[in-house]
PDB file of C-alpha atoms in Angstrom:
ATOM      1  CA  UNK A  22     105.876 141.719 115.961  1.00 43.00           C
ATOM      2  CA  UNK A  23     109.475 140.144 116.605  1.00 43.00           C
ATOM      3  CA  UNK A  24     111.381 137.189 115.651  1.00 42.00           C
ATOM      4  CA  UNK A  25     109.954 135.337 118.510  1.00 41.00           C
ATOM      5  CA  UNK A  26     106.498 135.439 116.848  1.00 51.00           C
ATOM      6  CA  UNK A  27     107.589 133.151 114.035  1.00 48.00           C
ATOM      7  CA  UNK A  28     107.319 129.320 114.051  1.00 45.00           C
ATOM      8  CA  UNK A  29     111.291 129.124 113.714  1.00 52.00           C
ATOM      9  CA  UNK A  30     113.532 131.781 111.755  1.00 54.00           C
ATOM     10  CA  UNK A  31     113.733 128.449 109.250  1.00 61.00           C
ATOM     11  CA  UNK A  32     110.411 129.221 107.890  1.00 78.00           C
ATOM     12  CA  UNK A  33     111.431 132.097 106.624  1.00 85.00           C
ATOM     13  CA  UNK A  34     113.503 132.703 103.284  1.00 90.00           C
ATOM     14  CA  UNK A  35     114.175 133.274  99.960  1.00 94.00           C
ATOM     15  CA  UNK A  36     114.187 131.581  96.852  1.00 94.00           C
ATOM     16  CA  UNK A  37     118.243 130.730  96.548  1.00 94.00           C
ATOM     17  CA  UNK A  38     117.789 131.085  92.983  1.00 94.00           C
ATOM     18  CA  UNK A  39     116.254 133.692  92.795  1.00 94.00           C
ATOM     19  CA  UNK A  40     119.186 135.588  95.026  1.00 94.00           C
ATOM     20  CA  UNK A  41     121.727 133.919  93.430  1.00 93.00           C
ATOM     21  CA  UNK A  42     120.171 135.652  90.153  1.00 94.00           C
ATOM     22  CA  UNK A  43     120.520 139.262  91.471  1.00 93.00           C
ATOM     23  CA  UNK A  44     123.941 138.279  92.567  1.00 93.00           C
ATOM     24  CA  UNK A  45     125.292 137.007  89.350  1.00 91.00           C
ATOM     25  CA  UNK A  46     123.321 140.376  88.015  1.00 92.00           C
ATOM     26  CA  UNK A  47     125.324 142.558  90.422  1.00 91.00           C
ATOM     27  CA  UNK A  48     128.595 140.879  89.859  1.00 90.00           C
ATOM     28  CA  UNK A  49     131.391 141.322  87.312  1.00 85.00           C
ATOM     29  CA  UNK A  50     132.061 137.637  85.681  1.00 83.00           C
ATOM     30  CA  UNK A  51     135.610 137.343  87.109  1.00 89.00           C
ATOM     31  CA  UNK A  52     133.662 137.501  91.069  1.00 90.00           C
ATOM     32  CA  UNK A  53     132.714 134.058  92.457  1.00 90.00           C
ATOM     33  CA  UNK A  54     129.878 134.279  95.431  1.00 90.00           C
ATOM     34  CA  UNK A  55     129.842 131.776  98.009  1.00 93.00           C
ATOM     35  CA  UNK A  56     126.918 129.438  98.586  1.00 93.00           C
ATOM     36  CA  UNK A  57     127.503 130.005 101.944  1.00 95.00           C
ATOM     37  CA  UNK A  58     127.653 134.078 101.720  1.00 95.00           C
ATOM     38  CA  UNK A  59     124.413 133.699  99.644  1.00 94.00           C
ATOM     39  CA  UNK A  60     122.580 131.521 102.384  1.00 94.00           C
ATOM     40  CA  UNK A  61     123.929 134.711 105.221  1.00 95.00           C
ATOM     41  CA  UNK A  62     122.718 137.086 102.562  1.00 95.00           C
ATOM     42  CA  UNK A  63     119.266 135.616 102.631  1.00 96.00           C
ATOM     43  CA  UNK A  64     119.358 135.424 106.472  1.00 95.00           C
ATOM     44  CA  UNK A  65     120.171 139.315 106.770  1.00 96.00           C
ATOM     45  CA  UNK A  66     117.658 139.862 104.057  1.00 95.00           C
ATOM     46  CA  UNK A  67     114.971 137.682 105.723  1.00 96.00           C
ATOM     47  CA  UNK A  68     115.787 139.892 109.105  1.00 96.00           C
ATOM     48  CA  UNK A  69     115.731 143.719 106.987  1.00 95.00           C
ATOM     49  CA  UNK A  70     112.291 142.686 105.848  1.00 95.00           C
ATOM     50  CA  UNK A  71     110.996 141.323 109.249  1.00 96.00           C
ATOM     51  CA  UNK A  72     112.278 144.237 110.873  1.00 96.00           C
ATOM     52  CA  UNK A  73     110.947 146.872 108.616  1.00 96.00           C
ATOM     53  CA  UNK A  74     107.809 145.171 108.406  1.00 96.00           C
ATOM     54  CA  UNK A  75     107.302 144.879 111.924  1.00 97.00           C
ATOM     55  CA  UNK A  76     107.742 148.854 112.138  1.00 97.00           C
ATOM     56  CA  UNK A  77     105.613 149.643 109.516  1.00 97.00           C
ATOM     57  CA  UNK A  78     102.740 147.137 111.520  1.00 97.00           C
ATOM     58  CA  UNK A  79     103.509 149.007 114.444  1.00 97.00           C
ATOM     59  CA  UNK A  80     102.977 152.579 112.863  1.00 96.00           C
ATOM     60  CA  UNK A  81      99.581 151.326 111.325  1.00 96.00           C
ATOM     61  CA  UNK A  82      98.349 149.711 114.323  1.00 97.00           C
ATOM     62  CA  UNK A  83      98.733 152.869 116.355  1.00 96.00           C
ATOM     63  CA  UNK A  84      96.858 154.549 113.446  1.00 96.00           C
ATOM     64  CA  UNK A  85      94.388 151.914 113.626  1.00 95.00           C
ATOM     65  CA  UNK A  86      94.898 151.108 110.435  1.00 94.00           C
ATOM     66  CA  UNK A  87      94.479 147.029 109.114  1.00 94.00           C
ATOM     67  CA  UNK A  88      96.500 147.190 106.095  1.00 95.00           C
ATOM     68  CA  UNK A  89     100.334 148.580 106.050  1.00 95.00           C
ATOM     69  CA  UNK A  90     100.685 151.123 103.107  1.00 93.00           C
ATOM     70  CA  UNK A  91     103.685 152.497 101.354  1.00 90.00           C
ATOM     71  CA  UNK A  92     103.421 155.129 103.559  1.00 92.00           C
ATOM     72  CA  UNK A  93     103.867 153.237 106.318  1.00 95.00           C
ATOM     73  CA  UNK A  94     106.964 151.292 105.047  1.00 95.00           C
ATOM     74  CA  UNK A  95     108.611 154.921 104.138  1.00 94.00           C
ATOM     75  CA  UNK A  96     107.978 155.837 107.846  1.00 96.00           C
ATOM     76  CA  UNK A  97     109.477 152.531 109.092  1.00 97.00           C
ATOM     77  CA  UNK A  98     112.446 153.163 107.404  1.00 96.00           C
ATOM     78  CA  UNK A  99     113.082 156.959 108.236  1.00 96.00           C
ATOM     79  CA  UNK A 100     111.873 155.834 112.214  1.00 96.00           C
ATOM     80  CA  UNK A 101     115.047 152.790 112.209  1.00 96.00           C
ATOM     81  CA  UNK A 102     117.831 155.658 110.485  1.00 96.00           C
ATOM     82  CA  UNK A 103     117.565 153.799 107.100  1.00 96.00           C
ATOM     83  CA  UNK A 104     116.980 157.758 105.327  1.00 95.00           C
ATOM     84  CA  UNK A 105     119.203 156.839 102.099  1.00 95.00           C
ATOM     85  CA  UNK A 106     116.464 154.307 100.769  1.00 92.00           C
ATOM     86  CA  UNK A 107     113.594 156.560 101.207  1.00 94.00           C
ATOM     87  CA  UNK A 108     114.149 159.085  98.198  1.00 94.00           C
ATOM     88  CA  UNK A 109     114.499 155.567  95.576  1.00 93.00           C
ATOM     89  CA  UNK A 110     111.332 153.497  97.659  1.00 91.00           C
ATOM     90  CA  UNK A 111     109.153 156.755  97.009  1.00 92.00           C
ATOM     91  CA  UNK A 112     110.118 157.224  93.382  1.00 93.00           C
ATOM     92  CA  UNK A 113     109.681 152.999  93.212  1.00 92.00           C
ATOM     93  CA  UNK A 114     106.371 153.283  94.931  1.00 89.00           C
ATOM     94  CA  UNK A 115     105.425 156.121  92.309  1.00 91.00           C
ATOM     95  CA  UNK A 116     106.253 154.719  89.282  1.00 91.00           C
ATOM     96  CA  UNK A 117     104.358 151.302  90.616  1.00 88.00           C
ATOM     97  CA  UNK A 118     101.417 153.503  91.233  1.00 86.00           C
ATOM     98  CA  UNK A 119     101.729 154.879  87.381  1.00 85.00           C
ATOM     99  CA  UNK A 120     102.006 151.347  86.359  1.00 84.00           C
ATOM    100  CA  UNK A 121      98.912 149.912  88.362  1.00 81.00           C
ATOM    101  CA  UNK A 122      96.787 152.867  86.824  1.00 77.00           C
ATOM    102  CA  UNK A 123      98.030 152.547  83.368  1.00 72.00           C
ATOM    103  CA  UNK A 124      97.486 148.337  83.685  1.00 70.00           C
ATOM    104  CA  UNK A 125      94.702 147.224  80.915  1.00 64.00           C
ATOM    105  CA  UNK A 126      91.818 145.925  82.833  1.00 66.00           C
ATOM    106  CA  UNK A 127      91.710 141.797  82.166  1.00 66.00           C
ATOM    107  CA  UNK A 128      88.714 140.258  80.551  1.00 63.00           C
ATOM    108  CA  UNK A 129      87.494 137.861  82.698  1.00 71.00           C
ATOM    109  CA  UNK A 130      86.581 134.496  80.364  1.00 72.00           C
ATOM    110  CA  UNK A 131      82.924 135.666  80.826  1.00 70.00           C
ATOM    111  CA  UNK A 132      83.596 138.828  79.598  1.00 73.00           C
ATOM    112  CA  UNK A 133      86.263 137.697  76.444  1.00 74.00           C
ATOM    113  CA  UNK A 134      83.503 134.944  75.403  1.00 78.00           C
ATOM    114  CA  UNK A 135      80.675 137.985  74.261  1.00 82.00           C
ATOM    115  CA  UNK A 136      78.289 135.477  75.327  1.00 84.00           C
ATOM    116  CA  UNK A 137      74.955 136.147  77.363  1.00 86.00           C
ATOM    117  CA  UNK A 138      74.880 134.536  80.870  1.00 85.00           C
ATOM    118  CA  UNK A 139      71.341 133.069  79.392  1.00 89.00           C
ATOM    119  CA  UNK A 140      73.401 131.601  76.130  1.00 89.00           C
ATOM    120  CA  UNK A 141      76.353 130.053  78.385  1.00 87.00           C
ATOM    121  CA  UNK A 142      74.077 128.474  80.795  1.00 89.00           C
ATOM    122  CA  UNK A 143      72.212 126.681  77.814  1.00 92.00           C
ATOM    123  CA  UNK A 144      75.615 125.482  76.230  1.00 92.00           C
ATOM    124  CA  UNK A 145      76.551 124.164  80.068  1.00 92.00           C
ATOM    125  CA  UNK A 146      73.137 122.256  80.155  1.00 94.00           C
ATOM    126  CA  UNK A 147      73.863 121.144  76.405  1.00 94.00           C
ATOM    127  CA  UNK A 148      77.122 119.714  77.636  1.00 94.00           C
ATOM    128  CA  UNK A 149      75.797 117.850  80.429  1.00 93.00           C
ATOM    129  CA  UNK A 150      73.280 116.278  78.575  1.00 93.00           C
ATOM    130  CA  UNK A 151      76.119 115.373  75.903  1.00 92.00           C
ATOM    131  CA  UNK A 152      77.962 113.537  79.192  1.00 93.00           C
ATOM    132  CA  UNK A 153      74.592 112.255  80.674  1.00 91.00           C
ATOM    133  CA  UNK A 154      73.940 110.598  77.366  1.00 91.00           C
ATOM    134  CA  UNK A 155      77.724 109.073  76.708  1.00 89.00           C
ATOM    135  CA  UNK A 156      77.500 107.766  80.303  1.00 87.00           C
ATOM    136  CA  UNK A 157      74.497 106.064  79.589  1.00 88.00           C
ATOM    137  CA  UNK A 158      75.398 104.844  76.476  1.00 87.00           C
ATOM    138  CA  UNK A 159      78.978 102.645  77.850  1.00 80.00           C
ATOM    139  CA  UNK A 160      76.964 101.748  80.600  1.00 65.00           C
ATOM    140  CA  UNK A 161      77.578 101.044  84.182  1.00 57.00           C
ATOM    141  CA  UNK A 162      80.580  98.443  84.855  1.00 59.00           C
ATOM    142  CA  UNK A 163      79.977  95.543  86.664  1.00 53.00           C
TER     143      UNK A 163
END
């Protein structure tokens, strides 16, 4: 996958103020960051990801694999000489393992109601027939 694949480099981006967040974050108060040198920090950023993301697709189609993994990404990174991230994306990818395991399962509203499917359907029909009857009872316009 390369640039060329895209519709136009255009369609890809970032939310500016969602950057310009981090930045301010990163900054001392004194520091002033260009609107300008945010918009070429989004373009290199926009590239970084389409570049390691295109590495990691190759390296999982040649394992025949559909869906890119961490694992892949770690490999991308080592395979384009970008070693110094891989240590903090591992310990990253661990601790958002931790967290996914750890996550409460949500209720769907099915499941938070404590209702039977056989006592939901009759409130449902119980509800239509409420709207059937106020329907009939305005009428149909002329």
């Amino acid at each position: 996958m390369s640039d060329r694949e895209f519709a136009s480099s255009d369609d890809l981006s970032l939310p500016k103020a969602t950057v310009q967040k981090i930045i301010t974050e990163i900054l001392s108060s004194d520091l002033a960051f260009a609107k300008d040198a945010r918009d070429l920090l989004i373009d290199c950023c926009v590239e970084f990801i389409t570049l390691i993301s295109s590495e990691a697709n190759e390296i999982a189609e040649r394992e025949a694999k559909k869906t890119i993994a961490s694992e892949h990404v770690v490999r991308a990174l080592k395979d384009l000489g970008f070693n110094e991230y891989v240590d903090q994306i591992q310990e990253v990818a661990t601790e958002h393992k931790e967290h996914q395991k750890s996550r409460e399962k949500k209720q769907t509203k099915l499941e938070q109601s404590g209702l039977s499917q056989e006592e939901l359907l009759r409130q449902q029909e119980e509800l239509f027939g409420n709207a059937r009857a106020k329907f009939n009872q305005q009428g149909v316009p002329e």
